[in-house]
Each structure stands twice: as structure tokens, then as C-alpha cells.
Coordinates of C-alpha atoms in Angstrom, one line a residue:
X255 CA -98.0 -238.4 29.5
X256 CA -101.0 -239.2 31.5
X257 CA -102.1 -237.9 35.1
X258 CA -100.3 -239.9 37.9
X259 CA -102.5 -242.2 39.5
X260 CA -103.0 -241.7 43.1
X261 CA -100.4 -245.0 44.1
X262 CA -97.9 -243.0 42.1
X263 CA -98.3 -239.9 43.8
X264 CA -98.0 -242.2 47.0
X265 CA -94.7 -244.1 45.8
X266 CA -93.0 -241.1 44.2
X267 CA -93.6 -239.0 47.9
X268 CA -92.3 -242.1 49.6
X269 CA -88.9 -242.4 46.8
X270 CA -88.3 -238.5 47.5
X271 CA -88.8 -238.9 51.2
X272 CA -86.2 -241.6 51.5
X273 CA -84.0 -239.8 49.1
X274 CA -83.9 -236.8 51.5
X275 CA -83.6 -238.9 54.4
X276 CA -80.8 -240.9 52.7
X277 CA -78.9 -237.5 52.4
X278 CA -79.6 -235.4 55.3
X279 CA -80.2 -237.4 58.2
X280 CA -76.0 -237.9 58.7
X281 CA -76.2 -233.8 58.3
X282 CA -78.8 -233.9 61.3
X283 CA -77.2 -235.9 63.2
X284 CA -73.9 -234.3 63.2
X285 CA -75.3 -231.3 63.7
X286 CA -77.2 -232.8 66.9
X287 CA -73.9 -234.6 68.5
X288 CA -72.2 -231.2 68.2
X289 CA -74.0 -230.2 71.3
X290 CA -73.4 -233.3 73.2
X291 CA -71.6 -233.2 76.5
X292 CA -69.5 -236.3 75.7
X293 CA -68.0 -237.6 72.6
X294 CA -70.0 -240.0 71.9
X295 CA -72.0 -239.9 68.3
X296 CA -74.1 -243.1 69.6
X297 CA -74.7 -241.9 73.3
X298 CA -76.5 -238.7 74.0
X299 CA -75.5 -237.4 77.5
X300 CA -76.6 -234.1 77.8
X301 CA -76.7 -230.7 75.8
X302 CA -73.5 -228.5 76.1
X303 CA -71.5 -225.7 74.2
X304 CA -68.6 -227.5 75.1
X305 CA -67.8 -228.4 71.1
X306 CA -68.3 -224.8 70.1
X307 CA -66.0 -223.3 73.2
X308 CA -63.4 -225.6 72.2
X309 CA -63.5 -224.9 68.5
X310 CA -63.5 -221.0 69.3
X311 CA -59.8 -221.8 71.6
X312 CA -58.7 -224.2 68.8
X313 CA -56.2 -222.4 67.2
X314 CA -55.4 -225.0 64.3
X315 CA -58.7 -225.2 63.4
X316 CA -59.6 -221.7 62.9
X317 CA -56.2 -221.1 61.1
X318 CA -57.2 -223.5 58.7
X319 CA -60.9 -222.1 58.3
X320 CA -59.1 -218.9 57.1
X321 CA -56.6 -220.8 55.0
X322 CA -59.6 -222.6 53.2
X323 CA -61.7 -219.2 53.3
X324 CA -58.7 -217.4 51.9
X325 CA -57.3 -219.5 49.1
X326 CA -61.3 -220.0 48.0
X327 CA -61.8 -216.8 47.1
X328 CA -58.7 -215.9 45.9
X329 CA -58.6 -219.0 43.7
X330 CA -62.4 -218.4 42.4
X331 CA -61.1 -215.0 41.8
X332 CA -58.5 -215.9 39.9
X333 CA -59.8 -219.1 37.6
X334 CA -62.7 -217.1 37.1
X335 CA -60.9 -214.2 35.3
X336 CA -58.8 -216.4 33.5
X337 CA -61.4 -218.9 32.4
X338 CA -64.0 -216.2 31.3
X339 CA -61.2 -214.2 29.5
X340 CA -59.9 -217.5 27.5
X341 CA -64.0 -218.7 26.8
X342 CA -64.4 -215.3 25.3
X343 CA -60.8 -215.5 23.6
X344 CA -61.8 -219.1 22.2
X345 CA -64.6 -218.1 20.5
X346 CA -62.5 -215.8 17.9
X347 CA -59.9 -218.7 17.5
X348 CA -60.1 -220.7 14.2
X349 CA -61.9 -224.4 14.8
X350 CA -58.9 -226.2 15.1
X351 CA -57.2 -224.1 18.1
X352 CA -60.7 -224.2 19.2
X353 CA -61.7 -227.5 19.7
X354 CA -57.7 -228.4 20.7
X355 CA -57.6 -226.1 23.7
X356 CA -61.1 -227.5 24.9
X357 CA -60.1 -231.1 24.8
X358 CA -56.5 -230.1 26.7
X359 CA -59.2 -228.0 29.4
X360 CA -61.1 -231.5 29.8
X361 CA -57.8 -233.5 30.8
X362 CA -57.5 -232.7 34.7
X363 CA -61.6 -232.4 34.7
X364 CA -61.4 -235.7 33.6
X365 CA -58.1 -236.9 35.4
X366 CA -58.4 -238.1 38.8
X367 CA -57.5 -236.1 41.5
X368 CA -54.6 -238.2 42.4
X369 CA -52.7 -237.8 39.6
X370 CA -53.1 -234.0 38.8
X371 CA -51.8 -233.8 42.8
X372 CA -48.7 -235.4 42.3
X373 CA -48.1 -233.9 38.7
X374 CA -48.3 -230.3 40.4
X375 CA -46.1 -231.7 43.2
X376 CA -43.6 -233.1 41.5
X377 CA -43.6 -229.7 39.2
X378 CA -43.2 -227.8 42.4
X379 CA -40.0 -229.8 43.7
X380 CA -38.4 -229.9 40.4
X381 CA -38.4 -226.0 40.1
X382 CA -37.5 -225.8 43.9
X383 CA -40.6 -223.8 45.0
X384 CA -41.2 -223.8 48.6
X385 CA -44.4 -225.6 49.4
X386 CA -47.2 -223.9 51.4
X387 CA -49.8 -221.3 51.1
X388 CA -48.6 -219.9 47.5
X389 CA -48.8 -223.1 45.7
X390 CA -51.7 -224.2 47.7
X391 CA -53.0 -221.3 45.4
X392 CA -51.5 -221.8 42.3
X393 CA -52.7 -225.7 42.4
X394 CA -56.3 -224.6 43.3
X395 CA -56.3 -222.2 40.5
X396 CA -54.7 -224.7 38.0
X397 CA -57.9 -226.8 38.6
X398 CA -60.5 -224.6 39.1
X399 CA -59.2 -222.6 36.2
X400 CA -61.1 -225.6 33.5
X401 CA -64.5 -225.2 35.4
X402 CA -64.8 -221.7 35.1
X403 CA -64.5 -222.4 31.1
X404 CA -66.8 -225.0 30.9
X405 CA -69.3 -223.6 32.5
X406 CA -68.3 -219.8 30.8
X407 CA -68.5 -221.2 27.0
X408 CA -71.1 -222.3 26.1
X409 CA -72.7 -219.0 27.1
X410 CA -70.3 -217.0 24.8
X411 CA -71.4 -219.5 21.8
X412 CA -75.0 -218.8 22.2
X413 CA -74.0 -215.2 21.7
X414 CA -74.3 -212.6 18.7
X415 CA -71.4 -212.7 17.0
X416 CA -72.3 -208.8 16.1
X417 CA -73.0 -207.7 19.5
X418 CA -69.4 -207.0 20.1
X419 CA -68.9 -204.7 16.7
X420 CA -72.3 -203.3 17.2
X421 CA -71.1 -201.6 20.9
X422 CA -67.7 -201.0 18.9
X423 CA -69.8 -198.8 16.3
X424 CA -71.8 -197.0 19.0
X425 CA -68.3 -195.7 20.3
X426 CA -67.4 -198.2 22.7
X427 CA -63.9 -199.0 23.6
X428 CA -62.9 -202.6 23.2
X429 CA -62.6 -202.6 27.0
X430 CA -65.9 -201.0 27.5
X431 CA -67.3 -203.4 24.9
X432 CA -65.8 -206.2 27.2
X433 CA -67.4 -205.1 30.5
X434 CA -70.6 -203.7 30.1
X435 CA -71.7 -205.7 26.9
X436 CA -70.1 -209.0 26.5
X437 CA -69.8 -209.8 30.1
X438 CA -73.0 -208.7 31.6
X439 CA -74.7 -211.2 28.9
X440 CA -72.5 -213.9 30.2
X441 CA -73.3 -213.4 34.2
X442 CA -75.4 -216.5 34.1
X443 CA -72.4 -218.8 33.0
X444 CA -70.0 -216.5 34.6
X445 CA -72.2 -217.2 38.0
X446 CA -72.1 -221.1 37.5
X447 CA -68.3 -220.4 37.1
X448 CA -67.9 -218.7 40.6
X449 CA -69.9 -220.9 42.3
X450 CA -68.2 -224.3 41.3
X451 CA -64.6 -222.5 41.5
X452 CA -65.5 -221.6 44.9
X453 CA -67.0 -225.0 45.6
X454 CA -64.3 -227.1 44.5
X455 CA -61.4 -225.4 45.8
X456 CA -63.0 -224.7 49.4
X457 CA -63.7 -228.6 49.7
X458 CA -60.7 -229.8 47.9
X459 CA -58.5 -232.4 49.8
X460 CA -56.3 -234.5 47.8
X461 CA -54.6 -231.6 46.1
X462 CA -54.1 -229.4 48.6
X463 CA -52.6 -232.5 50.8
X464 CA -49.8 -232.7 48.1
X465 CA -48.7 -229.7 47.6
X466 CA -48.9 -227.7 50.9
X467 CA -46.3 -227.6 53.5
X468 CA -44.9 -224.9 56.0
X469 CA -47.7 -225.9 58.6
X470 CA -50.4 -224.3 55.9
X471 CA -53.5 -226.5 56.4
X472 CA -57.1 -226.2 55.5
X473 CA -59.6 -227.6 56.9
X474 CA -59.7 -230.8 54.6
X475 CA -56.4 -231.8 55.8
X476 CA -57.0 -230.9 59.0
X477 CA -60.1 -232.8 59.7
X478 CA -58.3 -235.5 57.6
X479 CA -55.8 -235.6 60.4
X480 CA -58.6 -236.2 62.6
X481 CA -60.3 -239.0 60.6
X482 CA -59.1 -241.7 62.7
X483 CA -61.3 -240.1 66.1
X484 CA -64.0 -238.6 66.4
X485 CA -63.5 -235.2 67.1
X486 CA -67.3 -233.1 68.2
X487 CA -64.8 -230.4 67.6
X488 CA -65.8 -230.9 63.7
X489 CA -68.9 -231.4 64.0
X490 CA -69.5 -228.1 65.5
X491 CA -67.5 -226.8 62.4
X492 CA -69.7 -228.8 60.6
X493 CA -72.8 -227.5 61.8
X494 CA -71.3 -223.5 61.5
X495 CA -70.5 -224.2 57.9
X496 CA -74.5 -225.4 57.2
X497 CA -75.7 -222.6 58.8
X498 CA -74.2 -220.1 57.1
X499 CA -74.8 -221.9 53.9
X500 CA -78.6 -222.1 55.1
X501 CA -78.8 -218.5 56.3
X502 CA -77.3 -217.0 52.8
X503 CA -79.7 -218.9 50.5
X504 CA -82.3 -217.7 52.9
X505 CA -80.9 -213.8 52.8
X506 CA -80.1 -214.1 49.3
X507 CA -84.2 -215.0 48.2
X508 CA -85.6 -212.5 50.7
X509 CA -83.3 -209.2 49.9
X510 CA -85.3 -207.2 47.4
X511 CA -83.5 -206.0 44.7
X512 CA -83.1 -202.3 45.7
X513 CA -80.7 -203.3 48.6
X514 CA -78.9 -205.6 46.5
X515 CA -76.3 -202.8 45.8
X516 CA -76.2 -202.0 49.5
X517 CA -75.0 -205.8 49.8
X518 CA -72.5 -205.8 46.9
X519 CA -70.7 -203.1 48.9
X520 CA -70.8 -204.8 52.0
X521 CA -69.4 -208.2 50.4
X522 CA -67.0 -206.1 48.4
X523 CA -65.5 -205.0 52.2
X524 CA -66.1 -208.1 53.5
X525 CA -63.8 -209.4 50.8
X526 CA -60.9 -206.9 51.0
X527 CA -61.1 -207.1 54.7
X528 CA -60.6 -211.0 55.1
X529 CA -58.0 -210.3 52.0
X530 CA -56.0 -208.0 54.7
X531 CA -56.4 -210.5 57.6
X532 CA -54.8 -212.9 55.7
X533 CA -51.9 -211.2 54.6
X534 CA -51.5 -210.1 57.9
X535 CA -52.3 -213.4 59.1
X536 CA -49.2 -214.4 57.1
X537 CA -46.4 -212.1 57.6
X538 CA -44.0 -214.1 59.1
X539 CA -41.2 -212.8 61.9
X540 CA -37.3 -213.1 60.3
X541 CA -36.5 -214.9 64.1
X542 CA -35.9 -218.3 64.3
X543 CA -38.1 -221.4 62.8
X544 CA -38.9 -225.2 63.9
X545 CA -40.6 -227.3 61.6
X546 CA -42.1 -230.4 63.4
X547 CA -43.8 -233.4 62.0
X548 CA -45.8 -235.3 64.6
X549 CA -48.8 -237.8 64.5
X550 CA -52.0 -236.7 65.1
X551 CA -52.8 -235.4 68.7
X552 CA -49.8 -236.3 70.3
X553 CA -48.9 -233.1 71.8
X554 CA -51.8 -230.3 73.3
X555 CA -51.3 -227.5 70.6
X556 CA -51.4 -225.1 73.4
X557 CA -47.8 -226.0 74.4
X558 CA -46.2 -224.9 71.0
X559 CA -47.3 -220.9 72.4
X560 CA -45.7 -221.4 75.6
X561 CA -42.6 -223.2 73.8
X562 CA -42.2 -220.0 71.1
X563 CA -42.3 -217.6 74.0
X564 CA -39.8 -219.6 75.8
X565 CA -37.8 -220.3 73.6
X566 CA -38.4 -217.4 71.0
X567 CA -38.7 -219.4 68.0
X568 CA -41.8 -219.8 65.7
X569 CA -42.9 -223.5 65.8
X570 CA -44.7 -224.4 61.9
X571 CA -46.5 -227.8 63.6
X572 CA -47.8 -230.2 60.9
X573 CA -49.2 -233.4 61.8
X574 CA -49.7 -236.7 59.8
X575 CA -52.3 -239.9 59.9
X576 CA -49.5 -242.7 59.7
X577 CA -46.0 -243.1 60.0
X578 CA -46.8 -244.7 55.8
X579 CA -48.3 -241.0 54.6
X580 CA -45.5 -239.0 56.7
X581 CA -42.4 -241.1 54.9
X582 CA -44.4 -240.5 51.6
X583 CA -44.2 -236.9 52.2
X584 CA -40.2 -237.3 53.4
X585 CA -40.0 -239.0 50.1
X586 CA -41.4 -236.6 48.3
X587 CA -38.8 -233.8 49.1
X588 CA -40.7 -232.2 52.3
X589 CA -38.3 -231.3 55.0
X590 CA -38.7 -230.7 58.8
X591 CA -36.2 -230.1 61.8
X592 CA -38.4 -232.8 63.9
X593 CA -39.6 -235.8 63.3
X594 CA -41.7 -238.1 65.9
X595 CA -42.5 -241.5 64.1
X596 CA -42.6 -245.0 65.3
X597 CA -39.4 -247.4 66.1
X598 CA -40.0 -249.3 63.0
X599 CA -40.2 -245.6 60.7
X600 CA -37.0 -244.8 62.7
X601 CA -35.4 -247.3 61.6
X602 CA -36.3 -247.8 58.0
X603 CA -35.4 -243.7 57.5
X604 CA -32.0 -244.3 58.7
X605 CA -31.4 -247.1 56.1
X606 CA -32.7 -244.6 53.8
X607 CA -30.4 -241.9 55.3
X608 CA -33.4 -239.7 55.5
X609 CA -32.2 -238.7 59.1
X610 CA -29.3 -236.4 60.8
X611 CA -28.0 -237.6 63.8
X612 CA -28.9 -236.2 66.9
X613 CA -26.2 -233.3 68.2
X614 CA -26.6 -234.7 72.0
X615 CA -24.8 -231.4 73.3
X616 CA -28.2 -229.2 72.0
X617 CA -30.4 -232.0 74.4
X618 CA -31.4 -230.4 78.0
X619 CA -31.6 -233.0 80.5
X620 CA -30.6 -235.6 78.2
X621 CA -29.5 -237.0 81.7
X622 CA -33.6 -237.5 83.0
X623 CA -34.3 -239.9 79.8
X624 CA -35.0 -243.5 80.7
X625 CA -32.4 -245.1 79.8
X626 CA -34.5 -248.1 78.7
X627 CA -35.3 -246.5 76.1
X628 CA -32.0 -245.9 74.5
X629 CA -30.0 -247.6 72.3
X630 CA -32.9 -250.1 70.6
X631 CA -32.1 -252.1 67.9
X632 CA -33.4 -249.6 65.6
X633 CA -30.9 -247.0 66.5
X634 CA -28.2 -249.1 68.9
X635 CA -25.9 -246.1 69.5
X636 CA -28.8 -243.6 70.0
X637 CA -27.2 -241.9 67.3
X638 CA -30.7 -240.5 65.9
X639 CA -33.4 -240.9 68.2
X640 CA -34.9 -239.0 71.6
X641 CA -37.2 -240.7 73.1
X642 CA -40.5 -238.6 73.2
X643 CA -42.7 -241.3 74.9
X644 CA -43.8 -244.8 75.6
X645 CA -46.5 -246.9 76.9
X646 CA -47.8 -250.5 76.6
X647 CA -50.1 -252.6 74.8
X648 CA -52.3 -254.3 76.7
X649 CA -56.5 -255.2 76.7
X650 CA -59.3 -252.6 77.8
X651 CA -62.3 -254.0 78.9
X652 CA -66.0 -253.1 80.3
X653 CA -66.4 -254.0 83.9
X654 CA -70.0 -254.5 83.4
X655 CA -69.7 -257.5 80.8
X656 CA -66.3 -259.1 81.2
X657 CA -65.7 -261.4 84.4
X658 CA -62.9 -261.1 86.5
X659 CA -62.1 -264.7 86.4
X660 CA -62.3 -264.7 82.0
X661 CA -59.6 -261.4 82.7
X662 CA -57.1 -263.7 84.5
X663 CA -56.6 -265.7 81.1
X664 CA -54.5 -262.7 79.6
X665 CA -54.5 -262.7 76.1
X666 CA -56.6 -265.8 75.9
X667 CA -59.5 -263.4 76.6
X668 CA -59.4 -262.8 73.4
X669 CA -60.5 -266.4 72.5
X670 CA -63.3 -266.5 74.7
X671 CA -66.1 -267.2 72.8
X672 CA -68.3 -266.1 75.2
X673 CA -66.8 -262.5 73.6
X674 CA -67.7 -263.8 70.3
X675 CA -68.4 -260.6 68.0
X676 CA -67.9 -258.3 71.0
X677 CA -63.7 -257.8 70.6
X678 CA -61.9 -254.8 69.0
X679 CA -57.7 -256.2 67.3
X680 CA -55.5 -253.5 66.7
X681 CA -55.8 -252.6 62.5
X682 CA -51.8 -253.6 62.7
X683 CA -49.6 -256.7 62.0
X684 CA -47.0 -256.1 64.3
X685 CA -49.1 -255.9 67.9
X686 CA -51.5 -259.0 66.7
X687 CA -48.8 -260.8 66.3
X688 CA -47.0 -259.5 69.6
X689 CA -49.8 -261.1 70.9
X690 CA -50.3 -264.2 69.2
X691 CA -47.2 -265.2 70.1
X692 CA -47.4 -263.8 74.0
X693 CA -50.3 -266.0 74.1
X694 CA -48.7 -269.2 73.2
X695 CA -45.6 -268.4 75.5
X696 CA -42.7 -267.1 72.9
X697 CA -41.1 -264.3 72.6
X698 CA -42.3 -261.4 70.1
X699 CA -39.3 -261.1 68.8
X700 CA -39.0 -264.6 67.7
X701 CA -37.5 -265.2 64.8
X702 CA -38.5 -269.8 64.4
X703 CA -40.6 -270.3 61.5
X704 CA -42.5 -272.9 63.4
X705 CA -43.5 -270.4 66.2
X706 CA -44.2 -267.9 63.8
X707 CA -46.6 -270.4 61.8
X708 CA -47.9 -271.1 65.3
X709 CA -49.3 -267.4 66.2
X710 CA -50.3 -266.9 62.3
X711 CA -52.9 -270.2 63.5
X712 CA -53.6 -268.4 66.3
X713 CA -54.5 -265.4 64.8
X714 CA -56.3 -266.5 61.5
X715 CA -58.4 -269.2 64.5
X716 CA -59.7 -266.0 66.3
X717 CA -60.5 -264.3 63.3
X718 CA -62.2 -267.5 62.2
X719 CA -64.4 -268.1 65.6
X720 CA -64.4 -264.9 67.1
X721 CA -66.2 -262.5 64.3
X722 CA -63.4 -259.5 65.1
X723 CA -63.3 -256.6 64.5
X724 CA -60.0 -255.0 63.3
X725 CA -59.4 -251.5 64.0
X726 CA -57.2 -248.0 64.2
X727 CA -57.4 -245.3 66.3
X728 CA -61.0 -245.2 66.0
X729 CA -61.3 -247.7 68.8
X730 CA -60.8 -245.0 71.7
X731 CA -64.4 -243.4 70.5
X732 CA -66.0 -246.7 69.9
X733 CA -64.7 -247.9 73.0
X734 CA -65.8 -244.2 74.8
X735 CA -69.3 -245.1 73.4
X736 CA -68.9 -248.8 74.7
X737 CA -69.6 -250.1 71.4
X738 CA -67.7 -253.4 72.4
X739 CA -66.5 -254.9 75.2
X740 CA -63.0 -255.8 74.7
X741 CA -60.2 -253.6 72.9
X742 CA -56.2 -254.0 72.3
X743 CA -54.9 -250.1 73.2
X744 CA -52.0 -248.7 73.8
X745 CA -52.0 -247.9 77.2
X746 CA -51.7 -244.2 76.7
X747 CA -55.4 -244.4 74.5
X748 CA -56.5 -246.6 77.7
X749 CA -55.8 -243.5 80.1
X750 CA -58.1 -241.3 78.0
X751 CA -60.8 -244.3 77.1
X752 CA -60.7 -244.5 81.1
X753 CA -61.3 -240.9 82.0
X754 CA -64.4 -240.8 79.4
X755 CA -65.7 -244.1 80.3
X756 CA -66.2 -245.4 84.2
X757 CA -67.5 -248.7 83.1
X758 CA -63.8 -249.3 81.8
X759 CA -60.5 -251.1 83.0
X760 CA -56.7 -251.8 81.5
X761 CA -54.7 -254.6 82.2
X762 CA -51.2 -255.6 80.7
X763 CA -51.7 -259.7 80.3
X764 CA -49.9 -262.1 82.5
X765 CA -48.3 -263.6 79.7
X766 CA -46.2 -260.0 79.0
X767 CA -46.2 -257.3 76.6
X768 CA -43.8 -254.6 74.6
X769 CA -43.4 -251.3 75.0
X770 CA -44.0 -249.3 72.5
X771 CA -42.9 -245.6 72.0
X772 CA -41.9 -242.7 69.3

């Protein structure tokens, strides 16, 4: 090929530039936002620690940055033994064996992750193994396992068939032959083995959602659990994890090679000491053990260590994105003393008998409850239910770009078009059609096609004029940043929007609301 003309040079700088840009700048800006004072990823409002102090008294999160940390290296530990001993193995087996074992190793390379999470759950219920952190391991060594002998193979083909024998004639043991021959000429494949192991298991999600349990996270899931909000708390876990990524490639080019021995024996300690910390970390007491199930940050973690030493128990605390991904798990043979879904969940579980009732006599101050919030159509004797909590659904809006007067319209604000583009619906059938049908005057529970047909115009006329924007929970940050000007929220999310944003104000419409609680 020729020399690149001086436009090339030019063009191909510009393609890399963008490339790196394409790919790094979300890095840099997450790594930026973790020092902002506010939660904002759109508003910078001054530089604070306040992310990294937070993450430091986050106990979840650092539990499941050991959980992750853990079950990496013990899974790349593991795969990599088996998949350099069965490489080696391979090469001695006759062509067919051979060439049938490597097209079995490509299957759950090849399968999605979806379906190699639910084969190794469903294998896991069907022999009655408690889920958690042991088969959290067994699942990430199941898949790393293939890696490790893909990248291991090859290696072993490209070697001397007569190496082996030649070590073998020279008095060798068939162990030492193993270890200081064959193995040493495989470190580059063996490496490339390690290193993908380590990388797939540490930032494996879909697995490890389906067959953990027990309150063992890592920090997949738990950022997972998060997805709906933006949490600075991850970004400052984000930006810990780059660093020390950035700081061993550095190390690892700039230690000469005398003290690489020196290092091998620190890492080697390293290692057996963060092997010790977690076992220790996982000794559990013989007392007492809840299991709850809740939704994403609706309790302060920091109450569950009061509530232990009160009530000296051990709390296992798992939380879920949707009330759809916690009755998959229910499904799915997972089993916890407390559940806190939705009225609708509640309901649908007790059809399913998926639920015990409720021993009343075990209730403190069963007596306090509201009793408005007893005996709902979804559980009418209050045979299965607490409550835990309720609020309302009603319209946030900025003070600064809404009128007064437009407010007084109630849910017809939603219609203004002078709002057009600038309006946040709730991601969820049930409240857009609450209020749809508030709007025109009828009740939410209606059940007249012809009003119901009504509020489906309603809704599908807003849509049509209105640009919206449907959302979930991410609507508290985007409303924190004041992305929008109007929102539907639960009035509880409305609180918190509040507190992190003066510019904003929560009304229930004059036309009425529901209530809704867990």
C-alpha cells in the first residue's frame, strides 16, 4: 500500500478522535458528576465528597463490591484450572471426542445469557439447592469455565507434541512435566484465560440475577436496583473502579521485572486475605432470620441495624425493580417472610395462593393503622395485608414556568398546549388512566365501556398534541434537574423532588385522586 496522503492522515486523526470521544466521554462525565454537590447529572452545583462519604457508609454497596470481588476471583480461579486442565486433556483425546467436546464448550458462549440463567436456575430448584452466594459461584464458574478453554487451546495445539516426553525422559514427573514445562509455555493463553474469566464474571448481571438469593448481591444487581434513579452514589463507585483499573495498567508497565516477584507475593496475600474476609464476611449467626423483599429504596437501610439489635434477628434485605420482576422471582421458587408489593401484586398473589395470611396477634400496634387502609378490595378481610404506606398521585410542577391560573385547571394542565413537549405521564396504565378519567369527571374505578372509551380518547389526544413524555421512577432526577416542567408523582417522590428542587410545587387536582400504597 502506498503512503497516506496528508487528507488521510487528517480524516483518519478526526475518525479515531470521535471514536475515543464516542467511548469515553460518558466515562468522563460520570466520573465528573461523582463530585457534584446535588444529584443532578445535567446541573453542576458545586464540588463535594458527598458521593464518596455516602458510598463509604453505604453498607449494601460495599457488601456487594466484596460479593462481586469475591466470587471473581474465586470463579477465575476455578474455570481457569478446569479449562486449562481439560485444553491440555483435549489435546490427547482422539478427533472425534475432540472436536465433540469443543462444539458442546461453544453452546453457552454462543447461548444468550438469558437462557443459560434460567437453565442453571431451574437446575438449582429442581435439586433443592439454596440460592445465594454458593451458586452465585457455581453459575459463574459454569460460564466462565468455556472461556478459559477457548482462549487455553489453541495454545496447547501450537505445541510440541514431544515436549511433554522429552521432560518425561530427562526425569520429570508427569506432575513436574505439567507445571514447569507444559504450563509455563501456555502462560500467554493461560493469561487471556484469567483475564476474560475475571472480566466476565465481575461484570456479569443477568446470571447472577437468576440464581442468587439470601440477600447476596453484587454490584450488577445492585446498581440494577438502582437503574430507575440516578444514584451519584454509583458514580463514585464508578469512578473508584476506573481508577484502579487506570492505576494497575500504569503499575503493571512501570514495575521492572526484578520486583515483579516482590508483587506476586504481595498479590498472593492480598488474595488469601480478601479470601478470609469473605468467609468471615459470611459466617452467619444460628439466631433468628427475616427475609424481606421490598422495592427499591423504600426503607433507609440503616434501620435494618437498629431493627436486628432490637429485635435480635438478622434481617437478609433484598430489593426488586417492579412488582412484574419480584412475582417472577416468587414464581420461580424464591421464598421470603416479607413481602411489600403494590395493591394490584397483592391481590393477584392471593389468587395465586402465593401468600400466608397475616397472624394479627404477632402485629404491635395493629391498633395505630389507619383504618382506611384496611380491608381494600384486594384483600376485604385484611386477611393478608399490613399496610406499610400510602400517598397520592397528583402533578409536580416548576414555579418558575407554570402559571398559577393554568394550575387551577387540575388535570387539564396536562392538555395545555402551552406545555406542549414540556410534560412528564407516569410509564403506567393504571394512574394515566386514573386520570383520564378524573379529568372528564368519572370515577377511576369505573367500570362503563363508554367512559372507559372516553379517557382512552383522552389519553391517546394528549399523546397526540402534547409530545409526552412517558416515564418511571426516573422522573424524580429529571424533575431534580428541572428537565421539564410538569410531572405526575406520587406524592411521596414529590416530598423528595421538593427538598432538592426550590423551584418546585405538588398539588392533588381539584377534580380528585387515589391513594395509592404497599
Amino acid at each position: 500500500m502506498g503512503k497516506m496522503t496528508k487528507r488521510s492522515k487528517v480524516f483518519y486523526i478526526l475518525y479515531i478522535t470521535v471514536l475515543f470521544v464516542f467511548f469515553y466521554l460518558p466515562i468522563v462525565v460520570t466520573m465528573i458528576f461523582s463530585f457534584n454537590d446535588s444529584k443532578s447529572l445535567t446541573n453542576w452545583t458545586g464540588f463535594s465528597f458527598r458521593w464518596y462519604g455516602q458510598l463509604i457508609n453505604d453498607g449494601s454497596v460495599m457488601k456487594a463490591v466484596l460479593v462481586s470481588v469475591t466470587i471473581a476471583i474465586f470463579a477465575t480461579i476455578i474455570s481457569t484450572v478446569l479449562g486449562t486442565i481439560t485444553a491440555i486433556g483435549l489435546s490427547k483425546c482422539r478427533r472425534f471426542v475432540r472436536e465433540t467436546v469443543l462444539n458442546i464448550n461453544n453452546i453457552p458462549i454462543m447461548n444468550p445469557d438469558i437462557v443459560t440463567a434460567i437453565g442453571l436456575m431451574l437446575l438449582f430448584s429442581s435439586v433443592a439447592m439454596p440460592r445465594g452466594y454458593f451458586t452465585m459461584l457455581l453459575a459463574h464458574v459454569a460460564f466462565c469455565t468455556p472461556f478459559v478453554i477457548t482462549s487455553v487451546y489453541p495454545k496447547v495445539r501450537s505445541l510440541d507434541p514431544a515436549i511433554a516426553d522429552a521432560a518425561l525422559d530427562l526425569g520429570a514427573t508427569p506432575f513436574e512435566a505439567l507445571t514447569k514445562v507444559i504450563i509455563p509455555m501456555l502462560k500467554d493463553g493461560i493469561y487471556a484465560g484469567v483475564l476474560l474469566a475475571f472480566t466476565m464474571s465481575f461484570d456479569d448481571f443477568v446470571i447472577s440475577y437468576f440464581v442468587t438469593g439470601n440477600g447476596v448481591s453484587n454490584i450488577s444487581i445492585t446498581v440494577y436496583n438502582m437503574t430507575k434513579r440516578t444514584n451519584p452514589t454509583i458514580n463514585a463507585l464508578s469512578t473508584i473502579v476506573i481508577l484502579v483499573i487506570v492505576i494497575s495498567l500504569i503499575i503493571s508497565k512501570l514495575i521492572p521485572d526484578m520486583m515483579k516477584n516482590t508483587m506476586r507475593k504481595i498479590l498472593i496475600a492480598g488474595l488469601f486475605l480478601l479470601i478470609g474476609v469473605s468467609i468471615f464476611a459470611g459466617v452467619r449467626g444460628s439466631g433468628r432470620t427475616l427475609h424481606v423483599y421490598n422495592a427499591g429504596e423504600y426503607i433507609d437501610t440503616s434501620l435494618l441495624k437498629e431493627f436486628e439489635e432490637a429485635a435480635d434477628c438478622k434481617v437478609v434485605y433484598e430489593t426488586f425493580d417492579s412488582n412484574e420482576s419480584m412475582y417472577t422471582k416468587i414464581k420461580s421458587g424464591a421464598e421470603y417472610d416479607i413481602l411489600i408489593p403494590s395493591d394490584y401484586m397483592i391481590e393477584r398473589l392471593i389468587k395465586e395462593d402465593l401468600l400466608q395470611p397475616v397472624n394479627w396477634s404477632n402485629v404491635k400496634n395493629a391498633e395505630g393503622l389507619n383504618p382506611s387502609l384496611l380491608h381494600k378490595d384486594f384483600d376485604p378481610d385484611a386477611e393478608y395485608a399490613v399496610p406499610y404506606f400510602a400517598g397520592s398521585v397528583g402533578i409536580l410542577y416548576d414555579k418558575t414556568v407554570v402559571a398559577e391560573e393554568d394550575v387551577k385547571a387540575g388535570w387539564e394542565l396536562l392538555r395545555n398546549t402551552k406545555y406542549k413537549g414540556n410534560v412528564y405521564m407516569y410509564d403506567s396504565e393504571r394512574d394515566s388512566f386514573m386520570v383520564a378519567l378524573k379529568a372528564l369527571g368519572y370515577s377511576m374505578n369505573t367500570t362503563n365501556k363508554q367512559e372507559i372509551e372516553e379517557a382512552y380518547k383522552w389519553l391517546l389526544d394528549q399523546r397526540n398534541t402534547m409530545n409526552i413524555v412517558y416515564a418511571g421512577d426516573d422522573v424524580i432526577d429529571n424533575m431534580i434537574s428541572g428537565n421539564k416542567a410538569i410531572a405526575v408523582v406520587y406524592s411521596g417522590d414529590a416530598a423528595y423532588i421538593m427538598s432538592e428542587n426550590e423551584n418546585m410545587e405538588y398539588i392533588e387536582p381539584r377534580q380528585g385522586t387515589k391513594t395509592e400504597g404497599g
